[in-house]
Structures are given as structure tokens and as C-alpha cells.
Short mmCIF file of C-alpha atoms in Angstrom, two decimals:
data_model
loop_
_atom_site.label_atom_id
_atom_site.label_comp_id
_atom_site.label_asym_id
_atom_site.label_seq_id
_atom_site.Cartn_x
_atom_site.Cartn_y
_atom_site.Cartn_z
CA UNK A 242 9.98 -21.10 84.12
CA UNK A 243 12.81 -23.58 83.77
CA UNK A 244 13.33 -25.96 86.66
CA UNK A 245 16.81 -26.19 88.13
CA UNK A 246 18.10 -29.47 86.75
CA UNK A 247 21.80 -28.91 87.42
CA UNK A 248 21.94 -32.21 89.25
CA UNK A 249 21.46 -34.28 86.07
CA UNK A 250 23.15 -32.91 82.94
CA UNK A 251 21.09 -35.26 80.75
CA UNK A 252 17.87 -33.50 81.79
CA UNK A 253 18.28 -30.41 79.63
CA UNK A 254 14.89 -28.69 79.95
CA UNK A 255 11.91 -28.90 82.33
CA UNK A 256 9.26 -26.20 82.01
CA UNK A 257 5.71 -25.90 83.33
CA UNK A 258 4.19 -22.51 82.65
CA UNK A 259 1.50 -20.55 80.81
CA UNK A 260 3.72 -19.43 77.91
CA UNK A 261 2.98 -20.77 74.41
CA UNK A 262 4.79 -24.07 73.98
CA UNK A 263 7.43 -24.25 71.24
CA UNK A 264 8.03 -27.91 70.27
CA UNK A 265 11.13 -26.99 68.24
CA UNK A 266 12.78 -25.63 71.41
CA UNK A 267 12.12 -28.93 73.21
CA UNK A 268 13.64 -30.90 70.33
CA UNK A 269 16.60 -28.51 70.17
CA UNK A 270 17.21 -29.07 73.90
CA UNK A 271 18.13 -32.73 73.24
CA UNK A 272 20.31 -32.18 70.16
CA UNK A 273 23.73 -33.73 70.67
CA UNK A 274 26.45 -35.10 68.45
CA UNK A 275 26.58 -38.35 70.37
CA UNK A 276 22.90 -39.08 69.60
CA UNK A 277 21.71 -40.75 66.41
CA UNK A 278 18.03 -41.04 67.33
CA UNK A 279 15.90 -38.11 68.46
CA UNK A 280 12.18 -38.46 69.20
CA UNK A 281 9.81 -35.58 69.88
CA UNK A 282 6.23 -36.11 71.04
CA UNK A 283 3.81 -33.19 70.92
CA UNK A 284 0.38 -33.46 72.50
CA UNK A 285 -2.07 -31.02 70.93
CA UNK A 286 -5.63 -30.12 71.91
CA UNK A 287 -8.10 -31.83 69.58
CA UNK A 288 -11.18 -29.91 68.52
CA UNK A 289 -13.32 -33.06 68.87
CA UNK A 290 -12.91 -36.05 71.22
CA UNK A 291 -15.26 -38.81 70.16
CA UNK A 292 -18.46 -36.87 69.45
CA UNK A 293 -17.75 -34.14 71.99
CA UNK A 294 -16.54 -30.77 70.75
CA UNK A 295 -13.91 -29.01 72.86
CA UNK A 296 -13.48 -25.27 72.65
CA UNK A 297 -10.40 -25.17 74.85
CA UNK A 298 -8.62 -26.89 77.73
CA UNK A 299 -7.40 -25.32 80.94
CA UNK A 300 -4.51 -26.82 82.92
CA UNK A 301 -3.78 -26.43 86.61
CA UNK A 302 -0.93 -27.99 88.61
CA UNK A 303 0.67 -28.34 92.01
CA UNK A 304 3.58 -26.56 90.41
CA UNK A 305 6.52 -27.31 92.78
CA UNK A 306 5.58 -30.99 93.06
CA UNK A 307 4.84 -31.23 89.32
CA UNK A 308 8.20 -29.72 88.34
CA UNK A 309 10.01 -32.02 90.77
CA UNK A 310 8.12 -35.04 89.41
CA UNK A 311 8.81 -34.05 85.79
CA UNK A 312 12.52 -33.71 86.52
CA UNK A 313 12.57 -36.97 88.46
CA UNK A 314 10.80 -38.85 85.63
CA UNK A 315 13.21 -37.38 83.07
CA UNK A 316 16.15 -38.63 85.11
CA UNK A 317 14.55 -42.05 85.47
CA UNK A 318 13.95 -42.19 81.70
CA UNK A 319 17.59 -41.28 81.07
CA UNK A 320 18.69 -44.16 83.34
CA UNK A 321 16.25 -46.74 81.97
CA UNK A 322 16.81 -46.00 78.29
CA UNK A 323 20.43 -44.87 78.31
CA UNK A 324 19.53 -41.44 76.96
CA UNK A 325 21.98 -38.78 75.90
CA UNK A 326 19.45 -36.04 76.71
CA UNK A 327 15.80 -35.63 77.66
CA UNK A 328 13.51 -32.60 77.89
CA UNK A 329 9.89 -31.82 78.72
CA UNK A 330 7.58 -28.81 78.57
CA UNK A 331 4.00 -28.75 79.82
CA UNK A 332 1.50 -25.92 79.56
CA UNK A 333 -0.54 -24.33 82.33
CA UNK A 334 -3.59 -22.12 81.85
CA UNK A 335 -5.83 -22.05 78.79
CA UNK A 336 -4.76 -24.00 75.68
CA UNK A 337 -6.76 -23.60 72.46
CA UNK A 338 -7.52 -26.40 69.97
CA UNK A 339 -4.56 -27.02 67.68
CA UNK A 340 -2.07 -25.73 70.25
CA UNK A 341 0.43 -27.90 72.10
CA UNK A 342 -0.22 -28.78 75.74
CA UNK A 343 2.85 -30.98 76.24
CA UNK A 344 6.09 -31.87 74.46
CA UNK A 345 8.73 -34.42 75.41
CA UNK A 346 11.98 -35.10 73.57
CA UNK A 347 14.52 -37.86 74.04
CA UNK A 348 17.79 -38.54 72.28
CA UNK A 349 19.85 -41.71 72.37
CA UNK A 350 22.58 -43.40 70.38
CA UNK A 351 19.91 -45.50 68.62
CA UNK A 352 16.30 -44.87 67.70
CA UNK A 353 14.65 -47.69 69.68
CA UNK A 354 15.73 -46.26 73.03
CA UNK A 355 14.63 -42.77 72.02
CA UNK A 356 11.16 -44.02 70.97
CA UNK A 357 10.74 -46.18 74.07
CA UNK A 358 11.83 -43.36 76.38
CA UNK A 359 9.49 -40.73 74.90
CA UNK A 360 6.53 -43.11 75.05
CA UNK A 361 7.35 -44.24 78.60
CA UNK A 362 7.79 -40.65 79.74
CA UNK A 363 4.41 -39.59 78.33
CA UNK A 364 2.73 -42.51 80.09
CA UNK A 365 4.34 -41.67 83.42
CA UNK A 366 3.57 -37.95 83.06
CA UNK A 367 -0.10 -38.73 82.45
CA UNK A 368 -0.17 -41.18 85.38
CA UNK A 369 1.74 -39.44 88.18
CA UNK A 370 2.46 -35.74 87.62
CA UNK A 371 0.03 -33.47 89.55
CA UNK A 372 -1.41 -31.62 86.57
CA UNK A 373 -5.15 -31.50 85.83
CA UNK A 374 -7.13 -30.56 82.76
CA UNK A 375 -10.53 -28.91 82.65
CA UNK A 376 -12.65 -29.35 79.50
CA UNK A 377 -14.47 -26.27 78.32
CA UNK A 378 -17.45 -27.26 76.14
CA UNK A 379 -19.00 -25.02 73.48
CA UNK A 380 -22.13 -24.64 75.68
CA UNK A 381 -20.04 -23.01 78.42
CA UNK A 382 -19.86 -26.16 80.58
CA UNK A 383 -16.61 -26.92 82.41
CA UNK A 384 -15.51 -30.23 83.86
CA UNK A 385 -12.30 -31.23 85.58
CA UNK A 386 -10.92 -34.59 84.47
CA UNK A 387 -10.13 -37.06 87.29
CA UNK A 388 -10.19 -40.34 85.46
CA UNK A 389 -8.14 -42.83 87.47
CA UNK A 390 -7.02 -43.11 91.06
CA UNK A 391 -3.65 -41.50 91.65
CA UNK A 392 -3.35 -42.68 95.25
CA UNK A 393 -2.23 -46.12 94.05
CA UNK A 394 0.43 -44.55 91.94
CA UNK A 395 1.61 -42.37 94.82
CA UNK A 396 5.26 -42.03 95.82
CA UNK B 43 -11.37 -32.23 137.63
CA UNK B 44 -11.51 -30.07 134.48
CA UNK B 45 -11.75 -31.73 131.02
CA UNK B 46 -8.43 -31.86 129.14
CA UNK B 47 -8.27 -28.96 126.75
CA UNK B 48 -6.41 -28.56 123.47
CA UNK B 49 -2.98 -27.28 124.46
CA UNK B 50 -2.42 -23.68 123.38
CA UNK B 51 0.71 -24.78 121.49
CA UNK B 52 -1.39 -26.98 119.15
CA UNK B 53 -0.97 -25.55 115.69
CA UNK B 54 -2.94 -25.62 112.51
CA UNK B 55 -2.51 -27.24 109.10
CA UNK B 56 -3.36 -25.68 105.73
CA UNK B 57 -4.24 -28.32 103.13
CA UNK B 58 -4.18 -27.18 99.50
CA UNK B 59 -6.93 -28.37 97.13
CA UNK B 60 -6.77 -28.48 93.34
CA UNK B 61 -8.99 -28.87 90.28
CA UNK B 62 -12.28 -30.73 90.83
CA UNK B 63 -11.54 -31.05 94.54
CA UNK B 64 -11.24 -27.27 94.95
CA UNK B 65 -14.42 -26.95 92.91
CA UNK B 66 -16.29 -29.47 95.10
CA UNK B 67 -15.14 -27.72 98.30
CA UNK B 68 -15.74 -24.24 96.93
CA UNK B 69 -12.30 -23.22 98.19
CA UNK B 70 -8.62 -23.82 97.42
CA UNK B 71 -7.51 -24.69 100.95
CA UNK B 72 -8.89 -26.24 104.12
CA UNK B 73 -7.43 -25.24 107.50
CA UNK B 74 -7.53 -27.75 110.34
CA UNK B 75 -6.49 -27.43 113.98
CA UNK B 76 -3.57 -29.91 114.06
CA UNK B 77 -1.41 -31.14 116.89
CA UNK B 78 0.28 -33.86 114.87
CA UNK B 79 -0.56 -37.23 113.34
CA UNK B 80 0.04 -39.34 110.26
CA UNK B 81 -1.15 -38.94 106.68
CA UNK B 82 -3.83 -41.55 107.46
CA UNK B 83 -5.01 -39.44 110.43
CA UNK B 84 -5.17 -36.42 108.15
CA UNK B 85 -7.34 -38.30 105.65
CA UNK B 86 -9.85 -39.16 108.40
CA UNK B 87 -9.92 -35.59 109.73
CA UNK B 88 -10.46 -34.14 106.26
CA UNK B 89 -13.27 -36.57 105.39
CA UNK B 90 -15.09 -35.54 108.57
CA UNK B 91 -14.41 -31.81 108.24
CA UNK B 92 -15.16 -31.60 104.53
CA UNK B 93 -17.61 -34.35 103.47
CA UNK B 94 -18.06 -32.81 100.00
CA UNK B 95 -14.49 -33.85 99.06
CA UNK B 96 -14.73 -37.34 100.60
CA UNK B 97 -15.40 -39.23 97.31
CA UNK B 98 -12.35 -37.71 95.56
CA UNK B 99 -10.29 -37.90 98.75
CA UNK B 100 -10.41 -41.72 98.68
CA UNK B 101 -8.82 -41.62 95.24
CA UNK B 102 -6.25 -38.95 96.10
CA UNK B 103 -2.59 -38.96 97.06
CA UNK B 104 -1.16 -36.64 99.71
CA UNK B 105 1.85 -34.47 99.00
CA UNK B 106 4.14 -32.76 101.49
CA UNK B 107 6.37 -30.12 99.96
CA UNK B 108 7.56 -31.37 96.58
CA UNK B 109 7.22 -35.08 97.39
CA UNK B 110 4.37 -37.61 97.65
CA UNK B 111 3.80 -38.85 101.23
CA UNK B 112 2.89 -42.38 102.35
CA UNK B 113 -0.06 -43.03 104.70
CA UNK B 114 2.16 -43.83 107.70
CA UNK B 115 4.25 -40.67 107.37
CA UNK B 116 3.94 -38.08 110.21
CA UNK B 117 2.61 -34.63 109.42
CA UNK B 118 3.47 -31.69 111.69
CA UNK B 119 1.51 -28.49 112.19
CA UNK B 120 2.60 -25.92 109.62
CA UNK B 121 3.70 -28.50 107.03
CA UNK B 122 3.11 -27.69 103.37
CA UNK B 123 0.46 -30.30 102.54
CA UNK B 124 -1.72 -30.82 99.43
CA UNK B 125 -4.29 -33.33 98.24
CA UNK B 126 -3.57 -34.75 94.79
CA UNK B 127 -6.73 -36.13 93.15
CA UNK B 128 -6.37 -38.38 90.07
CA UNK B 129 -4.22 -36.49 87.58
CA UNK B 130 -5.05 -35.70 83.95
CA UNK B 131 -2.07 -33.86 82.47
CA UNK B 132 -0.65 -34.48 79.00
CA UNK C 79 11.98 -32.21 45.57
CA UNK C 80 8.50 -33.04 46.85
CA UNK C 81 6.94 -36.20 45.52
CA UNK C 82 3.47 -35.99 44.01
CA UNK C 83 1.31 -37.48 46.73
CA UNK C 84 -2.05 -36.16 45.55
CA UNK C 85 -3.47 -39.66 45.60
CA UNK C 86 -3.39 -39.89 49.41
CA UNK C 87 -4.25 -36.68 51.28
CA UNK C 88 -2.89 -38.15 54.53
CA UNK C 89 0.63 -38.32 53.04
CA UNK C 90 1.45 -34.64 53.32
CA UNK C 91 5.17 -34.53 52.50
CA UNK C 92 7.70 -36.86 50.84
CA UNK C 93 11.10 -35.42 50.02
CA UNK C 94 14.43 -36.99 49.05
CA UNK C 95 17.03 -34.42 48.09
CA UNK C 96 20.37 -32.82 48.94
CA UNK C 97 18.90 -29.74 50.66
CA UNK C 98 19.48 -29.32 54.42
CA UNK C 99 16.75 -31.14 56.28
CA UNK C 100 14.43 -29.05 58.47
CA UNK C 101 12.76 -31.31 61.07
CA UNK C 102 10.33 -28.53 62.08
CA UNK C 103 8.93 -28.50 58.53
CA UNK C 104 8.33 -32.25 58.67
CA UNK C 105 6.49 -31.89 61.99
CA UNK C 106 4.51 -28.92 60.66
CA UNK C 107 3.40 -31.04 57.69
CA UNK C 108 1.41 -33.35 60.00
CA UNK C 109 -0.17 -30.63 62.18
CA UNK C 110 -3.96 -31.03 62.23
CA UNK C 111 -6.75 -30.12 64.60
CA UNK C 112 -8.12 -33.64 64.52
CA UNK C 113 -4.84 -35.05 65.89
CA UNK C 114 -3.99 -35.17 69.59
CA UNK C 115 -0.71 -37.10 69.26
CA UNK C 116 2.17 -36.01 67.03
CA UNK C 117 5.48 -37.88 66.89
CA UNK C 118 8.59 -36.68 65.09
CA UNK C 119 11.68 -38.86 64.68
CA UNK C 120 14.92 -37.25 63.55
CA UNK C 121 17.92 -39.38 62.64
CA UNK C 122 21.16 -37.45 63.01
CA UNK C 123 24.71 -38.38 62.06
CA UNK C 124 26.67 -39.39 65.14
CA UNK C 125 30.29 -38.34 65.38
CA UNK C 126 31.24 -41.72 66.87
CA UNK C 127 29.66 -45.16 66.30
CA UNK C 128 31.07 -47.60 68.84
CA UNK C 129 34.77 -46.74 68.77
CA UNK C 130 34.77 -45.60 65.15
CA UNK C 131 34.84 -41.87 64.42
CA UNK C 132 32.77 -40.68 61.47
CA UNK C 133 33.64 -37.44 59.75
CA UNK C 134 30.56 -37.43 57.51
CA UNK C 135 28.08 -39.68 55.72
CA UNK C 136 27.16 -39.63 52.06
CA UNK C 137 23.79 -40.87 50.85
CA UNK C 138 22.89 -42.17 47.39
CA UNK C 139 19.53 -43.47 46.18
CA UNK C 140 17.63 -44.94 43.27
CA UNK C 141 15.59 -41.75 43.51
CA UNK C 142 12.40 -42.57 41.54
CA UNK C 143 12.02 -45.98 43.23
CA UNK C 144 12.96 -44.55 46.64
CA UNK C 145 10.40 -41.73 46.40
CA UNK C 146 7.72 -44.20 45.30
CA UNK C 147 8.61 -46.56 48.16
CA UNK C 148 8.62 -43.73 50.72
CA UNK C 149 5.17 -42.59 49.57
CA UNK C 150 3.88 -46.17 49.53
CA UNK C 151 5.19 -46.84 53.07
CA UNK C 152 3.62 -43.59 54.33
CA UNK C 153 0.25 -44.64 52.91
CA UNK C 154 0.62 -48.11 54.44
CA UNK C 155 1.46 -46.54 57.82
CA UNK C 156 -1.62 -44.29 57.57
CA UNK C 157 -3.79 -47.37 56.95
CA UNK C 158 -2.21 -49.55 59.64
CA UNK C 159 -2.16 -46.94 62.40
CA UNK C 160 -5.21 -44.85 61.48
CA UNK C 161 -3.11 -41.73 61.03
CA UNK C 162 -4.45 -38.26 60.40
CA UNK C 163 -1.25 -37.31 58.56
CA UNK C 164 2.24 -38.66 57.86
CA UNK C 165 5.37 -37.09 56.35
CA UNK C 166 8.96 -38.06 55.58
CA UNK C 167 12.14 -36.32 54.43
CA UNK C 168 15.42 -38.07 53.66
CA UNK C 169 18.72 -36.50 52.70
CA UNK C 170 20.91 -37.28 49.72
CA UNK C 171 24.54 -36.26 49.32
CA UNK C 172 26.95 -35.41 52.12
CA UNK C 173 25.58 -35.06 55.68
CA UNK C 174 27.88 -33.79 58.43
CA UNK C 175 27.89 -35.05 62.06
CA UNK C 176 25.09 -33.43 64.06
CA UNK C 177 22.97 -32.87 60.94
CA UNK C 178 19.74 -34.72 60.22
CA UNK C 179 19.74 -37.45 57.58
CA UNK C 180 16.07 -38.46 57.94
CA UNK C 181 12.90 -37.20 59.63
CA UNK C 182 9.49 -38.85 59.84
CA UNK C 183 6.38 -37.42 61.47
CA UNK C 184 3.03 -39.05 62.21
CA UNK C 185 -0.11 -37.63 63.77
CA UNK C 186 -3.10 -39.56 65.08
CA UNK C 187 -6.03 -39.02 67.42
CA UNK C 188 -4.05 -40.71 70.21
CA UNK C 189 -0.37 -40.92 71.02
CA UNK C 190 0.08 -44.71 70.87
CA UNK C 191 -0.77 -44.89 67.17
CA UNK C 192 1.50 -41.94 66.40
CA UNK C 193 4.45 -43.56 68.24
CA UNK C 194 3.85 -46.97 66.69
CA UNK C 195 3.54 -45.50 63.19
CA UNK C 196 6.72 -43.43 63.36
CA UNK C 197 8.72 -46.37 64.70
CA UNK C 198 7.27 -48.79 62.12
CA UNK C 199 7.93 -46.33 59.31
CA UNK C 200 11.58 -45.89 60.32
CA UNK C 201 12.05 -49.66 60.42
CA UNK C 202 10.51 -50.11 56.98
CA UNK C 203 12.49 -47.22 55.50
CA UNK C 204 15.74 -48.74 56.76
CA UNK C 205 14.73 -52.17 55.47
CA UNK C 206 13.28 -51.56 52.01
CA UNK C 207 13.87 -48.09 50.57
CA UNK C 208 16.74 -48.01 48.02
CA UNK C 209 18.97 -45.53 49.79
CA UNK C 210 22.59 -46.27 50.72
CA UNK C 211 25.02 -44.64 53.08
CA UNK C 212 28.77 -44.37 52.69
CA UNK C 213 30.88 -43.83 55.81
CA UNK C 214 33.73 -41.38 55.46
CA UNK C 215 36.37 -42.05 58.10
CA UNK C 216 38.82 -39.45 59.43
CA UNK C 217 41.70 -41.27 57.66
CA UNK C 218 40.03 -40.65 54.28
CA UNK C 219 38.61 -44.18 53.99
CA UNK C 220 35.17 -44.64 52.46
CA UNK C 221 32.90 -47.66 52.77
CA UNK C 222 29.40 -48.29 51.48
CA UNK C 223 27.11 -49.97 53.98
CA UNK C 224 25.32 -53.09 52.70
CA UNK C 225 24.46 -54.82 55.93
CA UNK C 226 21.55 -57.16 55.27
CA UNK C 227 20.10 -58.84 52.23
CA UNK C 228 17.42 -56.72 50.61
CA UNK C 229 16.41 -59.37 48.07
CA UNK C 230 14.36 -61.16 50.74
CA UNK C 231 12.56 -57.94 51.53
CA UNK C 232 11.94 -57.27 47.83
CA UNK C 233 8.55 -56.28 46.43
CA UNK D 236 25.47 -74.09 7.37
CA UNK D 237 26.35 -70.79 9.03
CA UNK D 238 26.16 -70.51 12.81
CA UNK D 239 23.00 -68.79 14.04
CA UNK D 240 23.75 -65.17 14.66
CA UNK D 241 22.19 -62.64 17.03
CA UNK D 242 19.25 -61.22 15.10
CA UNK D 243 19.78 -57.56 14.26
CA UNK D 244 16.51 -56.73 15.99
CA UNK D 245 17.83 -57.99 19.35
CA UNK D 246 18.03 -55.01 21.67
CA UNK D 247 20.12 -54.10 24.64
CA UNK D 248 19.47 -53.59 28.32
CA UNK D 249 21.08 -50.94 30.54
CA UNK D 250 21.27 -52.06 34.17
CA UNK D 251 21.91 -49.31 36.73
CA UNK D 252 24.31 -49.99 39.62
CA UNK D 253 24.46 -48.13 42.92
CA UNK D 254 26.66 -47.64 45.97
CA UNK D 255 29.09 -50.51 46.72
CA UNK D 256 27.98 -52.34 43.61
CA UNK D 257 28.90 -49.42 41.34
CA UNK D 258 32.18 -49.18 43.22
CA UNK D 259 32.90 -52.92 42.80
CA UNK D 260 32.12 -52.73 39.06
CA UNK D 261 33.98 -49.46 38.55
CA UNK D 262 30.96 -48.13 36.64
CA UNK D 263 27.38 -47.02 37.25
CA UNK D 264 25.75 -49.12 34.54
CA UNK D 265 26.25 -52.40 32.70
CA UNK D 266 24.90 -52.80 29.16
CA UNK D 267 23.94 -56.28 27.97
CA UNK D 268 22.74 -57.48 24.59
CA UNK D 269 19.18 -58.55 25.49
CA UNK D 270 16.50 -60.22 23.44
CA UNK D 271 14.20 -60.86 26.41
CA UNK D 272 14.00 -63.07 29.49
CA UNK D 273 13.02 -63.04 33.12
CA UNK D 274 14.57 -61.32 36.10
CA UNK D 275 16.16 -64.69 36.98
CA UNK D 276 17.72 -64.86 33.49
CA UNK D 277 19.05 -61.35 33.96
CA UNK D 278 20.69 -62.31 37.26
CA UNK D 279 22.53 -65.20 35.56
CA UNK D 280 23.65 -63.04 32.65
CA UNK D 281 24.92 -60.32 34.97
CA UNK D 282 26.83 -62.75 37.19
CA UNK D 283 28.60 -64.09 34.08
CA UNK D 284 29.22 -60.70 32.47
CA UNK D 285 30.32 -58.95 35.64
CA UNK D 286 31.82 -61.43 38.15
CA UNK D 287 33.06 -58.62 40.40
CA UNK D 288 29.46 -57.82 41.39
CA UNK D 289 28.39 -61.46 41.84
CA UNK D 290 28.68 -61.54 45.67
CA UNK D 291 26.47 -58.47 46.15
CA UNK D 292 24.19 -59.55 43.29
CA UNK D 293 23.07 -62.61 45.26
CA UNK D 294 21.89 -60.29 48.05
CA UNK D 295 20.28 -57.75 45.72
CA UNK D 296 16.74 -57.04 44.54
CA UNK D 297 15.94 -56.02 40.98
CA UNK D 298 13.88 -52.94 40.23
CA UNK D 299 12.07 -52.06 37.01
CA UNK D 300 10.98 -48.43 36.82
CA UNK D 301 9.72 -47.37 40.24
CA UNK D 302 8.79 -50.89 41.41
CA UNK D 303 10.60 -53.95 42.71
CA UNK D 304 10.43 -56.93 40.32
CA UNK D 305 10.02 -60.63 41.20
CA UNK D 306 12.37 -63.27 39.77
CA UNK D 307 9.76 -64.67 37.36
CA UNK D 308 8.87 -61.30 35.86
CA UNK D 309 9.74 -60.73 32.16
CA UNK D 310 12.22 -58.01 31.25
CA UNK D 311 12.18 -56.51 27.75
CA UNK D 312 15.02 -54.81 25.93
CA UNK D 313 15.06 -51.12 26.74
CA UNK D 314 13.41 -51.54 30.16
CA UNK D 315 14.53 -49.28 32.99
CA UNK D 316 16.25 -51.81 35.23
CA UNK D 317 18.40 -51.41 38.36
CA UNK D 318 20.09 -53.66 40.89
CA UNK D 319 19.25 -52.84 44.50
CA UNK D 320 21.91 -54.17 46.90
CA UNK D 321 21.09 -54.32 50.62
CA UNK D 322 19.91 -50.86 51.61
CA UNK D 323 21.26 -48.67 54.42
CA UNK D 324 19.20 -45.49 54.51
CA UNK D 325 17.99 -43.77 57.64
#
């Protein structure tokens, strides 16, 4: 479901849903003739993390707050890095190894701003957007990931 | 003289839980009797009412509607409130 | 035309030709289940640079040396940034505004390496690979771009 | 005593030009009589034979085959040699 982002024309796509994620659509959302540099990041589910095999991940979110935060971070990225356009899609529900869980795209006049924006946006998404992952292990075990305190990163 | 009683107009507050916090509590929301108070008051009430979420609660933010709320912010009965434990999206 | 890159299985695609560039194919070339972070950079021709309108760009290369350099830089990026896979495509001939002139993709276990590798690779490509662009202005003027000395960046 | 003449076995060297350098020279290759020498010797010969490329030549690398060549490297007649002016890909 696309978030209403009418208020900032540079934020061209914000989605958070259980549909398969199409990275090409996220890249296409930032295509513009005024941009020379376009960066797309795609986060995919690894089949092994360290020595631990993952069969799948499951994502849950506080959806209204998460969509608002994603849109707010996109707008902040556009301001900070002078972007022409910025877009983000994040999955909910079960994501299998090899599939994309998140994609962000940023376009700018020059490549440095586009790289810096996409990397900054991924860091902020992982730090502040209310989305959680649950690891499903091959033995049937499940564990929600709550690595770092989010209270300090609050509003 | 009778003891003061909770006024009948005192409302309640539904607090949404997510992920490992919902799993620890065995439910996706906690309902408290609530006649008003700050986010900090809410944290204390929840820790007492639901000790199984207390460890994650200390590391959680509080959201009202689609915004994060600061500890001094007032919360009214009926507000749309959620606990946001450390996030792990991406 | 794809370069023979059999010698390094991490370098999955090196092309330098006049065919339209498909960024999705460059990203697909680095898809791997062992990678969690995938970065794609796409350089597109801007219609305006500063106050100067561009109608199109034309690219020329010392093709055998350029393909060898592109493959060598991809292998160096894979070593430096511990990549799972890396790919590059660069256009030759006429490229219209809005179209892609170059795409690089890098995948790694974690996003930081993938970002750093894609950015490093773009910088090296622009600095050392024998490819030249010619600006075609709306008034019919043409000018080859030879900004910085390449002799110092030689072998 | 007759003047020494170029031995008939002396070969030639085709040097490929690209981009603004080909445009400055009005051609895409320069052919020199060449009996051997280093990359540095080649630079001097080219600057003399083709003064219109001299400014870009100073800022150019020399390639042999699919590798860049250093100034001390020997070049033989018939080698596949190119001048690489400052690049502008991307």
C-alpha cells in the first residue's frame, strides 16, 4: 500500500506491505532527467548469518507509525543530500532467503549525494522505524530481534 | 467518611504490543484503567501491571498515533498508544 | 559484448558496448543467497549540467584496454571489500538524456561493504578506464571532455 | 662517405589516437618509422611529428595492448600502442 506522500514531491514511493518487493520499481520511482546519479540498495535475506542457517524471516511493524517514519526519513534525506527523488519499499510478513526485504533508491545531480543518501537512509531505517524481524531457524525455533535500545533514538 | 473512589468518568487505555514484547506478554495489547498522566506515568503503570514485559519496556519508546512521544507528554484515556521495543527492520 | 571473466568467479558481468543499458540485468548479475547487501549505481545523462543544456552524449573507448581495466577494477573491488559478486556495464556510442551510460552493482554479506565497493568502483572507473565522453550541445557544438591528467593515474 | 641511412629492416609503429586527441590531429592514428626505443622516446617523437597533439600528449598515458605502459618500458616496431588522454567515462 503506497503511503500518501503528496506533501513532498521528491518522495516518490513509500510502501510497507506483504507483497513481493520489486527493486526495479523502486529504482524506476526515482528516475528523472535532472538526476545524473541513481543509487539503489536492496537488502536480501541471507541463507546463512555467521554459522547460523536461516530458513526465512518474518517482519512485523507498527504500520501507521512506520509509514509515517519512512516518509519523514525520505524527506529528511532529500533535504540533507539535495536529492531529486527518493523512494523506499519494505516488506511485511514472511520473506524467504534470496528475496528482498527492503529497497531504497535515491537520485541526485551527482553520484556522491545519491550514495550518501541511500546509505544514510538505510541506517536511519534500521535505527528508528518500528519494524521488527523474527528469525525462523531450520529446527523450527523463532526469535524476535531486539538488538539495541530504541528509546534513546525516540522522537 | 468514605474512601475516595475512582470517578466513573475515568476511562481506559489500550496499549499495543509488538514482536518480542507481544510474545513475552502472550497478548498483543494491554488494557489499563486510565484517568490521565504522562508517558512516564504510563511506563510505571505498565511495569507494575505486566512485569513480564518490564525488561524490554526499559528499552522501548512510546508512540501515540503515528508519532513518537516524549516521557513528559500527557496521555489521555482512549489515546492510540503503542510500545516500540528496539527495532530490527531492514 | 561480455568480457571473458572466467578467471574470477566473483566478477559476474563486464560489458562495454553500444546496446541500450539495462540496469536490472546488472543488478541481477550480482544476486546471490550469500549476500545480504546489494548496491546498484546507475549513471544517467542529465539534460542540464549547471546552466548548460545537453542534447546527448557520445562515448568512445580503447575497448580492449577498457574491458581489461573494468574487469581488473572489479576484481580489485571484490578483494578490497570482500564482495560476493560485482558487475559493470558501460555504454559506447550515443546516449540520450535520461538514458543510462554506466551501471555498477556490488553484493556483500553486509550493506556497508556493498556501498563502499560500488562508490569506489565508480571513482576508479571515472579516473582510469580509457573511455571518453563528447558533449553534444543544442547548438550543434561538440566537445570531448578531458578534464584531469590520466598520465599520473597510469598503470 | 655516404650519410648513414635508415636500415631497411627498421620497422614502423602505428599509434592509435582517441577522442579530443584524434580530433586535434584530424586522424585516428599516427604512423612513425620506428627502430625501437622506450615509451619516453615515443613521447618525444610524437611531440615532434605531431605538434597539434603535444598539449594533450603531456597529460596522456601510453597503452600497449590491453595494459598501461610506464615511461621506461621498451616499445618494438609493430607493437599495438595507443595514447590515452585524460579519461571521462561514467
